[in-house]
CSV table of C-alpha atoms and ligand atoms in Angstrom, one decimal:
chain,number,residue,atom,x,y,z
A,50,MET,CA,6.5,-11.4,4.8
A,51,ALA,CA,3.9,-10.7,7.4
A,52,ASP,CA,5.1,-8.0,9.6
A,53,ALA,CA,4.8,-4.7,7.7
A,54,ARG,CA,1.5,-3.0,7.4
A,55,ASP,CA,0.4,-2.2,3.9
A,56,ALA,CA,-0.1,0.9,1.9
A,57,CYS,CA,-3.7,2.1,1.3
A,58,GLY,CA,-5.9,1.3,-1.7
A,59,VAL,CA,-7.9,3.8,-3.7
A,60,PHE,CA,-10.6,3.4,-6.3
A,61,GLY,CA,-12.7,5.8,-8.5
A,62,ILE,CA,-15.4,5.4,-11.1
A,63,TYR,CA,-17.4,7.6,-13.4
A,64,GLN,CA,-20.0,5.7,-15.4
A,65,PRO,CA,-23.1,7.7,-16.5
A,66,GLY,CA,-26.3,5.7,-16.5
A,67,ASN,CA,-25.1,3.2,-13.9
A,68,GLU,CA,-25.3,2.9,-10.2
A,69,VAL,CA,-21.7,2.5,-9.3
A,70,ALA,CA,-21.6,1.9,-5.5
A,71,GLN,CA,-21.7,-1.9,-6.0
A,72,LEU,CA,-18.8,-1.7,-8.4
A,73,THR,CA,-16.8,0.5,-6.0
A,74,TYR,CA,-17.5,-2.1,-3.3
A,75,LEU,CA,-16.1,-4.8,-5.6
A,76,GLY,CA,-13.1,-2.6,-6.5
A,77,LEU,CA,-12.3,-2.1,-2.8
A,78,TYR,CA,-12.7,-5.8,-2.1
A,79,ALA,CA,-10.0,-6.5,-4.7
A,80,LEU,CA,-7.8,-4.0,-3.0
A,81,GLN,CA,-8.4,-5.3,0.5
A,82,HIS,CA,-4.8,-6.5,0.8
A,83,ARG,CA,-3.6,-2.9,0.8
A,84,GLY,CA,-5.5,-2.0,4.0
A,85,GLN,CA,-7.7,-3.8,6.4
A,86,GLU,CA,-8.5,-1.4,9.1
A,87,SER,CA,-11.1,0.9,7.5
A,88,ALA,CA,-13.1,1.1,4.3
A,89,GLY,CA,-15.2,3.9,2.8
A,90,ILE,CA,-17.1,5.0,-0.3
A,91,ALA,CA,-18.3,8.5,-1.4
A,92,CYS,CA,-20.9,8.5,-4.1
A,93,SER,CA,-22.9,11.1,-6.0
A,94,GLU,CA,-25.8,11.2,-8.4
A,95,GLY,CA,-24.8,14.8,-9.5
A,96,VAL,CA,-26.5,16.8,-6.8
A,97,THR,CA,-25.4,15.4,-3.4
A,98,THR,CA,-22.5,13.4,-2.2
A,99,THR,CA,-23.0,10.6,0.3
A,100,VAL,CA,-20.2,9.1,2.3
A,101,VAL,CA,-20.3,5.8,4.1
A,102,LYS,CA,-17.1,4.7,6.0
A,103,ASP,CA,-16.3,2.7,9.0
A,104,MET,CA,-13.6,0.6,10.7
A,105,GLY,CA,-13.2,-2.9,9.5
A,106,LEU,CA,-12.8,-5.0,6.3
A,107,VAL,CA,-14.8,-4.1,3.2
A,108,THR,CA,-17.2,-6.9,3.9
A,109,GLN,CA,-17.7,-5.8,7.5
A,110,VAL,CA,-18.3,-2.1,6.6
A,111,PHE,CA,-20.6,-2.7,3.7
A,112,ASP,CA,-23.8,-4.8,3.2
A,113,GLU,CA,-26.9,-4.2,1.2
A,114,ARG,CA,-28.3,-1.8,3.8
A,115,ARG,CA,-25.2,0.4,4.0
A,116,LEU,CA,-24.7,0.4,0.2
A,117,ALA,CA,-28.4,1.4,-0.4
A,118,PRO,CA,-28.0,5.2,0.3
A,119,LEU,CA,-25.0,5.4,-2.1
A,120,ASP,CA,-26.8,6.6,-5.2
A,121,GLY,CA,-25.2,7.7,-8.3
A,122,HIS,CA,-22.9,7.3,-11.2
A,123,LEU,CA,-19.7,8.6,-9.8
A,124,ALA,CA,-17.8,7.4,-6.7
A,125,ILE,CA,-14.5,7.0,-5.0
A,126,GLY,CA,-13.4,4.5,-2.4
A,127,HIS,CA,-10.6,3.8,0.0
A,128,VAL,CA,-9.2,1.0,2.1
A,129,ARG,CA,-6.8,1.9,4.8
A,130,TYR,CA,-4.3,0.6,7.3
A,131,SER,CA,-3.1,2.7,10.2
A,132,THR,CA,-0.8,2.6,13.2
A,133,THR,CA,-1.7,2.2,16.8
A,134,GLY,CA,-3.3,5.3,18.2
A,135,SER,CA,-4.8,6.5,15.0
A,136,SER,CA,-7.1,3.5,14.6
A,137,ASN,CA,-10.3,5.5,14.8
A,138,TRP,CA,-13.3,6.3,12.7
A,139,ARG,CA,-12.2,9.9,12.0
A,140,ASN,CA,-9.1,8.7,10.2
A,141,ALA,CA,-11.2,6.5,7.8
A,142,GLN,CA,-11.4,7.8,4.2
A,143,PRO,CA,-12.7,9.2,1.9
A,144,VAL,CA,-12.5,12.5,3.7
A,145,TYR,CA,-15.4,14.9,2.8
A,146,ARG,CA,-14.9,18.6,2.9
A,147,PRO,CA,-17.9,20.9,2.5
A,148,VAL,CA,-17.1,24.2,0.9
A,149,GLY,CA,-19.9,26.7,0.7
A,150,ASP,CA,-22.9,24.9,-0.9
A,151,ALA,CA,-20.5,22.5,-2.6
A,152,GLY,CA,-17.9,20.1,-1.4
A,153,PHE,CA,-15.5,17.4,-2.4
A,154,ALA,CA,-14.2,14.0,-1.2
A,155,ILE,CA,-10.7,12.8,-1.2
A,156,ALA,CA,-8.9,9.4,-0.8
A,157,HIS,CA,-5.2,9.1,-0.5
A,158,ASN,CA,-2.6,6.4,-0.9
A,159,GLY,CA,0.9,7.5,0.2
A,160,ASN,CA,2.5,9.8,2.6
A,161,LEU,CA,3.5,13.5,2.3
A,162,THR,CA,7.0,14.4,3.5
A,163,ASN,CA,6.4,18.2,3.9
A,164,THR,CA,3.4,18.2,6.2
A,165,ALA,CA,5.2,20.4,8.8
A,166,GLN,CA,6.0,23.0,6.1
A,167,LEU,CA,2.5,22.9,4.7
A,168,SER,CA,0.9,23.3,8.1
A,169,ASP,CA,3.2,26.2,8.8
A,170,GLU,CA,2.1,27.8,5.6
A,171,LEU,CA,-1.5,27.3,6.5
A,172,GLY,CA,-0.9,29.2,9.7
A,173,GLN,CA,-3.1,28.6,12.7
A,174,LEU,CA,-5.1,25.5,11.9
A,175,PRO,CA,-7.1,24.4,14.9
A,176,GLY,CA,-7.2,20.7,15.3
A,177,ILE,CA,-5.3,19.6,12.2
A,178,PHE,CA,-3.0,17.4,14.3
A,179,ASP,CA,-5.4,17.2,17.2
A,180,PRO,CA,-7.5,14.0,17.2
A,181,ASN,CA,-9.7,15.4,19.9
A,182,ASP,CA,-10.7,18.5,17.9
A,183,ALA,CA,-13.8,17.9,15.8
A,184,THR,CA,-13.3,20.9,13.6
A,185,LEU,CA,-11.5,18.7,11.1
A,186,ASP,CA,-12.4,15.3,9.8
A,187,SER,CA,-9.3,13.4,10.7
A,188,THR,CA,-5.6,13.8,11.7
A,189,THR,CA,-3.9,12.4,8.7
A,190,ASP,CA,-1.9,14.3,6.0
A,191,SER,CA,-4.8,13.4,3.7
A,192,GLU,CA,-6.7,15.8,5.8
A,193,LEU,CA,-4.0,18.4,5.3
A,194,ILE,CA,-4.5,18.1,1.5
A,195,GLY,CA,-8.2,18.4,2.0
A,196,GLU,CA,-7.7,21.7,3.9
A,197,LEU,CA,-5.3,23.1,1.3
A,198,LEU,CA,-7.8,22.2,-1.4
A,199,ALA,CA,-10.8,23.6,0.5
A,200,ARG,CA,-9.1,27.0,0.8
A,201,GLU,CA,-8.2,27.1,-2.9
A,202,TYR,CA,-11.5,25.6,-3.9
A,203,ASP,CA,-13.4,28.3,-2.1
A,204,ASP,CA,-11.5,30.9,-4.2
A,205,ALA,CA,-12.2,28.9,-7.4
A,206,LEU,CA,-15.8,28.6,-6.5
A,207,ARG,CA,-16.1,32.3,-6.3
A,208,SER,CA,-14.3,33.1,-9.5
A,209,ASP,CA,-14.8,30.1,-11.8
A,210,GLY,CA,-17.8,28.2,-10.6
A,211,ARG,CA,-17.3,24.8,-8.9
A,212,ASP,CA,-13.9,24.0,-10.0
A,213,LEU,CA,-12.0,21.5,-8.0
A,214,GLU,CA,-9.6,21.1,-10.9
A,215,GLN,CA,-8.3,24.7,-10.5
A,216,ALA,CA,-7.8,24.1,-6.8
A,217,LEU,CA,-5.9,20.9,-7.5
A,218,LEU,CA,-3.6,22.7,-10.0
A,219,LYS,CA,-2.8,25.2,-7.3
A,220,VAL,CA,-2.2,22.7,-4.5
A,221,LEU,CA,-0.5,19.8,-6.2
A,222,PRO,CA,2.8,21.5,-6.9
A,223,ARG,CA,3.1,22.3,-3.2
A,224,LEU,CA,2.9,18.7,-2.1
A,225,GLU,CA,6.0,16.6,-1.6
A,226,GLY,CA,6.2,12.8,-1.0
A,227,ALA,CA,4.0,10.0,-2.2
A,228,PHE,CA,0.4,10.6,-3.2
A,229,SER,CA,-1.9,8.7,-5.4
A,230,LEU,CA,-5.2,10.4,-5.0
A,231,VAL,CA,-8.7,10.0,-6.2
A,232,LEU,CA,-11.1,12.9,-5.6
A,233,MET,CA,-14.7,13.8,-6.6
A,234,ASP,CA,-17.2,16.5,-6.4
A,235,GLU,CA,-20.8,16.2,-7.6
A,236,ALA,CA,-19.8,16.3,-11.3
A,237,HIS,CA,-16.2,15.1,-11.6
A,238,VAL,CA,-13.8,12.3,-10.6
A,239,PHE,CA,-10.1,13.1,-10.5
A,240,GLY,CA,-7.0,10.9,-10.3
A,241,VAL,CA,-3.6,12.2,-9.4
A,242,ARG,CA,-0.1,10.7,-9.1
A,243,ASP,CA,2.8,12.4,-7.5
A,244,PRO,CA,5.7,13.4,-9.8
A,245,HIS,CA,7.6,10.3,-8.8
A,246,GLY,CA,4.7,7.9,-9.1
A,247,ILE,CA,5.8,6.2,-5.9
A,248,ARG,CA,2.4,4.6,-5.3
A,249,PRO,CA,0.6,3.0,-8.3
A,250,LEU,CA,-2.6,4.2,-9.9
A,251,VAL,CA,-4.1,2.8,-13.1
A,252,LEU,CA,-6.8,4.0,-15.5
A,253,GLY,CA,-9.3,1.6,-17.1
A,254,ARG,CA,-12.4,1.8,-19.3
A,255,VAL,CA,-15.7,0.3,-18.3
A,256,ASP,CA,-18.8,0.2,-20.5
A,257,GLY,CA,-19.4,4.0,-21.1
A,258,GLY,CA,-17.2,5.1,-18.2
A,259,TRP,CA,-13.8,5.3,-16.6
A,260,VAL,CA,-12.2,3.6,-13.6
A,261,LEU,CA,-9.2,4.6,-11.5
A,262,ALA,CA,-7.6,2.0,-9.1
A,263,SER,CA,-4.5,1.4,-7.2
A,264,GLU,CA,-3.9,-1.8,-9.0
A,265,SER,CA,-5.0,-3.3,-12.3
A,266,ALA,CA,-6.4,-6.4,-10.5
A,267,ALA,CA,-9.2,-4.1,-9.2
A,268,LEU,CA,-10.1,-3.3,-12.8
A,269,ASP,CA,-10.6,-6.9,-13.6
A,270,ILE,CA,-13.2,-7.5,-10.9
A,271,VAL,CA,-15.4,-4.7,-12.1
A,272,GLY,CA,-15.2,-5.7,-15.8
A,273,ALA,CA,-13.1,-2.8,-16.8
A,274,HIS,CA,-10.1,-3.1,-19.1
A,275,PHE,CA,-6.8,-1.6,-18.4
A,276,LEU,CA,-5.9,1.4,-20.5
A,277,ARG,CA,-2.7,2.7,-18.9
A,278,GLU,CA,-1.0,3.8,-15.7
A,279,VAL,CA,-1.7,7.3,-14.6
A,280,GLU,CA,1.6,9.0,-15.3
A,281,PRO,CA,3.7,10.4,-12.5
A,282,GLY,CA,2.9,14.2,-12.4
A,283,GLU,CA,-0.4,13.7,-14.2
A,284,LEU,CA,-3.9,14.9,-13.1
A,285,ILE,CA,-6.8,13.1,-14.8
A,286,ALA,CA,-10.2,14.8,-14.8
A,287,ILE,CA,-13.3,12.9,-15.8
A,288,ASP,CA,-16.7,14.4,-16.3
A,289,ALA,CA,-19.7,14.5,-18.7
A,290,SER,CA,-17.4,15.9,-21.4
A,291,GLY,CA,-15.0,12.9,-21.2
A,292,LEU,CA,-11.5,12.6,-19.9
A,293,ARG,CA,-8.8,15.2,-19.7
A,294,SER,CA,-5.1,14.7,-18.9
A,295,ILE,CA,-3.2,17.5,-17.4
A,296,ARG,CA,0.5,17.4,-16.7
A,297,TYR,CA,1.0,19.4,-13.6
A,298,ALA,CA,4.7,18.5,-13.0
A,299,GLU,CA,7.6,16.9,-14.8
A,300,PRO,CA,7.7,13.1,-14.2
A,301,THR,CA,10.6,11.4,-12.5
A,302,PRO,CA,9.4,7.9,-12.1
A,303,LYS,CA,10.3,6.2,-8.8
A,304,LEU,CA,7.7,3.5,-8.3
A,305,CYS,CA,8.0,1.7,-4.9
A,306,VAL,CA,10.0,-1.5,-5.7
A,307,PHE,CA,8.4,-3.1,-2.7
A,308,GLU,CA,5.1,-3.1,-4.6
A,309,PHE,CA,6.8,-5.7,-6.8
A,310,VAL,CA,8.2,-7.6,-3.8
A,311,TYR,CA,5.2,-7.8,-1.6
A,312,ILE,CA,2.5,-5.1,-1.6
A,313,ALA,CA,0.8,-5.6,-4.9
A,314,ARG,CA,-1.4,-8.5,-5.8
A,315,PRO,CA,0.4,-11.1,-8.0
A,316,ASP,CA,-2.3,-10.7,-10.6
A,317,THR,CA,-1.6,-7.0,-10.9
A,318,ASN,CA,0.7,-5.5,-13.6
A,319,LEU,CA,3.2,-2.8,-12.8
A,320,TYR,CA,5.2,-1.0,-15.5
A,321,GLY,CA,3.6,-3.5,-17.9
A,322,GLN,CA,5.1,-6.5,-16.1
A,323,SER,CA,3.2,-9.2,-14.4
A,324,VAL,CA,3.9,-9.0,-10.6
A,325,HIS,CA,3.6,-12.8,-10.3
A,326,SER,CA,6.1,-13.4,-13.1
A,327,ALA,CA,8.5,-10.9,-11.6
A,328,ARG,CA,8.3,-12.6,-8.3
A,329,GLN,CA,9.1,-15.9,-9.9
A,330,ARG,CA,12.1,-14.4,-11.6
A,331,MET,CA,13.2,-13.1,-8.2
A,332,GLY,CA,13.2,-16.7,-7.0
A,333,GLU,CA,15.2,-17.8,-10.1
A,334,GLU,CA,17.7,-15.1,-9.5
A,335,LEU,CA,18.0,-16.1,-5.9
A,336,ALA,CA,18.7,-19.7,-6.8
A,337,ARG,CA,21.5,-18.6,-9.1
A,338,GLN,CA,22.9,-16.2,-6.5
A,339,ALA,CA,22.7,-18.5,-3.4
A,340,PRO,CA,22.4,-22.2,-4.4
A,341,VAL,CA,22.2,-24.8,-1.7
A,342,ASP,CA,21.9,-28.6,-1.5
A,343,ALA,CA,18.4,-29.5,-0.2
A,344,ASP,CA,15.5,-31.9,-0.5
A,345,MET,CA,12.6,-29.5,-0.9
A,346,VAL,CA,11.9,-25.9,-1.7
A,347,MET,CA,8.9,-24.5,0.2
A,348,PRO,CA,7.4,-21.1,0.4
A,349,VAL,CA,6.3,-19.1,3.4
A,350,PRO,CA,2.7,-18.8,2.3
A,351,GLU,CA,1.3,-17.0,0.5
A,352,SER,CA,3.6,-14.1,-0.3
A,353,GLY,CA,6.7,-16.4,-0.8
A,354,VAL,CA,4.9,-18.7,-3.2
A,355,PRO,CA,6.0,-17.3,-6.6
A,356,ALA,CA,9.6,-16.8,-5.6
A,357,ALA,CA,9.7,-20.4,-4.2
A,358,GLN,CA,8.3,-21.7,-7.5
A,359,GLY,CA,11.1,-19.7,-9.3
A,360,PHE,CA,13.8,-21.1,-6.9
A,361,ALA,CA,12.6,-24.7,-7.5
A,362,LEU,CA,12.4,-24.2,-11.2
A,363,GLU,CA,15.9,-22.8,-11.5
A,364,SER,CA,17.6,-25.2,-8.9
A,365,GLY,CA,15.8,-28.4,-9.9
A,366,ILE,CA,15.0,-29.1,-6.2
A,367,PRO,CA,11.4,-30.3,-5.8
A,368,TYR,CA,8.8,-27.8,-4.7
A,369,GLY,CA,6.5,-28.8,-1.8
A,370,ASP,CA,4.3,-27.3,0.9
A,371,GLY,CA,5.5,-27.2,4.5
A,372,PHE,CA,2.7,-25.1,5.8
A,373,VAL,CA,-1.1,-25.0,5.6
A,374,LYS,CA,-2.4,-21.4,5.7
A,375,ASN,CA,-5.8,-20.6,7.1
A,376,ARG,CA,-7.6,-19.3,4.1
A,377,TYR,CA,-9.7,-16.9,6.1
A,378,VAL,CA,-6.8,-15.1,7.7
A,379,GLY,CA,-5.6,-12.3,5.4
A,380,ARG,CA,-2.9,-9.9,6.2
A,381,THR,CA,-5.0,-8.6,9.1
A,382,PHE,CA,-3.4,-7.8,12.3
A,383,ILE,CA,-6.0,-6.5,14.7
A,384,ASN,CA,-3.6,-5.5,17.4
A,385,PRO,CA,-0.4,-4.6,15.7
A,386,ASP,CA,2.0,-5.0,18.6
A,387,GLN,CA,4.9,-7.4,18.8
A,388,LYS,CA,3.3,-9.7,21.3
A,389,THR,CA,0.1,-10.1,19.4
A,390,ARG,CA,1.9,-10.6,16.0
A,391,GLY,CA,3.7,-13.5,17.6
A,392,ASN,CA,0.4,-15.2,18.5
A,393,ASN,CA,-1.0,-14.6,15.1
A,394,VAL,CA,1.7,-16.8,13.4
A,395,ARG,CA,0.1,-20.0,14.7
A,396,ILE,CA,-3.3,-18.8,13.8
A,397,LYS,CA,-2.3,-18.2,10.2
A,398,LEU,CA,0.2,-21.0,9.5
A,399,ASN,CA,0.3,-24.7,10.6
A,400,PRO,CA,3.2,-26.9,9.7
A,401,LEU,CA,2.8,-30.2,7.7
A,402,PRO,CA,5.1,-32.5,9.6
A,403,SER,CA,4.7,-35.4,7.1
A,404,ASN,CA,6.2,-33.1,4.4
A,405,ILE,CA,8.9,-31.7,6.5
A,406,ARG,CA,10.2,-34.5,8.7
A,407,GLY,CA,13.8,-35.6,7.9
A,408,LYS,CA,14.2,-33.1,5.1
A,409,ARG,CA,16.7,-30.4,4.3
A,410,LEU,CA,14.5,-27.4,3.4
A,411,VAL,CA,15.0,-24.3,1.4
A,412,VAL,CA,12.4,-21.9,2.8
A,413,VAL,CA,11.6,-18.9,0.5
A,414,GLU,CA,10.1,-15.7,1.8
A,415,ASP,CA,9.7,-12.4,-0.1
A,416,SER,CA,11.1,-10.2,2.7
A,417,ILE,CA,11.9,-9.9,6.3
A,418,VAL,CA,11.0,-6.6,8.0
A,419,ARG,CA,10.8,-7.1,11.8
A,420,GLY,CA,11.7,-10.8,11.9
A,421,THR,CA,9.5,-11.8,14.7
A,422,THR,CA,7.3,-13.9,12.4
A,423,THR,CA,10.2,-15.4,10.6
A,424,ARG,CA,11.9,-16.6,13.7
A,425,GLN,CA,8.7,-18.4,14.8
A,426,ILE,CA,8.2,-20.0,11.4
A,427,ILE,CA,11.7,-21.5,11.6
A,428,ALA,CA,11.2,-22.8,15.1
A,429,MET,CA,7.9,-24.5,13.9
A,430,LEU,CA,9.8,-26.1,11.0
A,431,ARG,CA,12.5,-27.4,13.3
A,432,ALA,CA,9.9,-28.7,15.8
A,433,SER,CA,8.3,-30.5,12.9
A,434,GLY,CA,11.4,-32.5,12.2
A,435,ALA,CA,13.3,-30.5,9.5
A,436,THR,CA,17.0,-31.5,9.5
A,437,GLU,CA,18.2,-28.3,7.9
A,438,VAL,CA,16.6,-25.0,7.2
A,439,HIS,CA,18.1,-22.8,4.5
A,440,PHE,CA,16.3,-19.5,4.4
A,441,ARG,CA,16.2,-17.5,1.2
A,442,VAL,CA,14.7,-14.0,0.9
A,443,SER,CA,13.8,-12.7,-2.5
A,444,SER,CA,14.7,-9.1,-1.7
A,445,PRO,CA,17.6,-7.4,0.0
A,446,PRO,CA,17.8,-6.7,3.8
A,447,TYR,CA,15.1,-4.2,4.8
A,448,ARG,CA,17.3,-1.6,6.6
A,449,TRP,CA,15.6,1.8,6.3
A,450,PRO,CA,12.1,3.0,7.3
A,451,CYS,CA,9.6,3.9,4.6
A,452,PHE,CA,8.3,7.5,4.6
A,453,TYR,CA,6.1,7.1,1.5
A,454,GLY,CA,3.1,5.2,2.8
A,455,LEU,CA,4.2,1.7,4.0
A,456,ASP,CA,4.2,1.4,7.7
A,457,THR,CA,7.2,-0.7,8.7
A,458,GLY,CA,7.6,1.0,12.1
A,459,LYS,CA,10.6,2.8,13.3
A,460,ARG,CA,14.2,2.0,12.3
A,461,SER,CA,14.9,0.2,15.5
A,462,ASP,CA,12.1,-2.2,14.7
A,463,LEU,CA,13.8,-3.3,11.5
A,464,LEU,CA,15.7,-6.5,11.9
A,465,ALA,CA,18.4,-5.7,9.4
A,466,ALA,CA,18.8,-2.0,10.5
A,467,ASP,CA,22.0,-2.7,12.6
A,468,MET,CA,22.6,-6.5,12.1
A,469,SER,CA,24.8,-8.2,9.6
A,470,VAL,CA,23.4,-11.1,7.6
A,471,GLY,CA,25.5,-13.5,9.8
A,472,GLU,CA,24.0,-12.0,12.9
A,473,ILE,CA,20.5,-12.3,11.5
A,474,SER,CA,21.1,-15.9,10.5
A,475,ASP,CA,22.1,-16.6,14.2
A,476,TYR,CA,19.0,-14.8,15.5
A,477,LEU,CA,16.7,-16.7,13.2
A,478,GLY,CA,18.3,-20.0,14.0
A,479,VAL,CA,18.8,-21.1,10.4
A,480,ASP,CA,21.6,-23.2,8.8
A,481,SER,CA,22.1,-20.6,6.1
A,482,LEU,CA,20.6,-17.3,5.1
A,483,ALA,CA,20.8,-15.3,1.8
A,484,TYR,CA,19.0,-12.2,0.6
A,485,LEU,CA,18.6,-11.3,-3.1
A,486,ASP,CA,21.0,-8.6,-4.2
A,487,LEU,CA,19.4,-5.3,-5.1
A,488,ASP,CA,20.6,-5.3,-8.7
A,489,ARG,CA,19.2,-8.8,-9.2
A,490,LEU,CA,15.9,-7.7,-7.8
A,491,LEU,CA,15.7,-4.8,-10.1
A,492,THR,CA,16.6,-7.0,-13.1
A,493,ALA,CA,13.8,-9.4,-12.1
A,494,THR,CA,11.2,-6.7,-12.2
A,495,GLY,CA,11.7,-6.4,-16.0
A,496,ALA,CA,11.5,-2.6,-15.7
A,497,PRO,CA,14.3,0.0,-15.9
A,498,SER,CA,16.3,0.0,-12.6
A,499,GLU,CA,16.4,3.8,-12.4
A,500,ALA,CA,12.5,3.9,-12.4
A,501,PHE,CA,12.3,2.7,-8.8
A,502,CYS,CA,12.4,3.9,-5.2
A,503,THR,CA,14.7,1.4,-3.4
A,504,ALA,CA,15.1,3.5,-0.2
A,505,CYS,CA,14.2,0.8,2.3
A,506,PHE,CA,17.0,-1.4,0.9
A,507,SER,CA,19.5,1.3,-0.1
A,508,GLY,CA,18.8,4.3,2.1
A,509,ASP,CA,18.6,6.3,-1.1
A,510,TYR,CA,15.4,8.3,-0.6
A,511,PRO,CA,14.2,9.8,-3.9
A,512,VAL,CA,12.2,12.6,-2.1
A,513,ALA,CA,13.9,14.4,0.8
A,514,VAL,CA,12.5,12.9,4.1
A,515,PRO,CA,12.5,14.3,7.6
A,516,ASP,CA,15.5,13.3,9.5
A,517,VAL,CA,15.2,9.6,10.5
A,518,ASP,CA,15.4,10.7,14.1
A,519,THR,CA,12.3,12.8,13.4
A,520,LYS,CA,10.6,9.6,12.5
A,521,PHE,CA,11.5,8.3,16.0
A,522,VAL,CA,9.9,11.3,17.5
A,523,LEU,CA,6.7,10.8,15.5
A,524,GLU,CA,6.7,7.1,16.2
A,525,SER,CA,6.9,7.7,19.9
A,526,ASP,CA,3.8,9.9,19.9
A,527,ALA,CA,0.9,7.5,19.3
A,528,GLU,CA,-1.6,10.2,18.9
A,529,ILE,CA,0.2,11.9,16.0
A,530,ASP,CA,0.4,10.0,12.8
A,531,LEU,CA,1.7,11.8,9.7
A,532,ARG,CA,2.5,8.6,7.9
A,533,ILE,CA,-0.7,6.8,7.1
A,534,GLY,CA,-0.8,5.3,3.7
B,768,LIG,S1,11.1,3.1,1.0
B,768,LIG,FE1,10.7,1.0,0.3
B,768,LIG,S2,8.6,0.6,0.8
B,768,LIG,FE2,8.9,2.8,0.9
B,768,LIG,S3,8.3,3.6,-1.2
B,768,LIG,FE3,10.6,3.2,-1.2
B,768,LIG,S4,10.8,1.1,-1.9
B,768,LIG,FE4,8.7,1.4,-1.3
């Protein structure tokens, strides 16, 4: 699947006695797949907080020179994807909010669903949704959280000393939607997950310190070991006295099932399950659900690889490669419009005619969102001499837009929104098409079915969302983006 833009990635570290900017850089590098448009790090040595952020990949934003001013033993970082119209520096994170002689930085993965209500509560807030107004740092709902915290933090500052924790405990219950947050001031690092835990966040231990990261794979790269997931509805505070866990809301776990399908790295664990193994099991389930006579099972690289391996294993059909992927093209789409995405397919994938010619192929993909890429992939296979193309998708039809931090575009952009599987099969030009049933997908995760958000497949949104029509309105206004992950 290559036509949905990913959620964001967050990272936090508190490690006394160590300069942590380099480790934060490495952590963000491991989370690059979650967002390729901007990257940023906030770092403190206990007195001042320095923020460096810019548009681009982690390796484009940071080099020795730009890491050099990031002194200190506590830091947070962020990688981000955004939609057209909000691709600007001011939307890059972490967002820093000065408050009196103090301040804090915040990095957010997810999307709030009650931004309108919150901004009403805040009253006149010049510029919060105005990208041309420099009074606020950016136009995202992350900025809204920053504003809510800044107001409470100011009060806390006056009454309790510099206490971002108190501000968080006042603000978090007012937020609705998806939010995995990392925050810091000059003395503390915080990690927060929304009561549904829609986006992942894990806690690790590193030589005398603590690490927070969107995915466990980011712990590995910094030499940290996994302790546990941050619980839904949990606030974790880390400072010189150690780690405190505060439950600010009752948990009702609804992890995004699409993290298992596509978003998360295969070497990440979610709900204690290996994502790679789960994807293989999805392929095995798919082979049992929709068997077909064929000569070769091949993936759409790279996201379809584990499911294709599982399909081959279960079906007994030999596994082979039909495409070579350019290793240096990630999930990056510099100009995310339909026309450009089309051109990008050939840049990323080139067919191997010697492996394809004269064969009946089972082509396995993890998901189809818009379908533009998939259609071109199939046309390339046919042009390379495939005699039959049987397309197998290791998740159900993606019919409903995500309001919780994955940018899949508006409903009318979703291929399956109003088309039957038969119509999609005709549109793609395949000999047969099958999608994995939702119950089989949930079984393949190895985790309890009720612990997932499945809204994009089922329409069953675990947190009330604005009317889908509202999403159309927001989508049509390129300057207003309330949905950045
Ligand atoms: S709607 Fe889909 S992509 Fe969005 S959080 Fe739910 S399962 Fe994940």
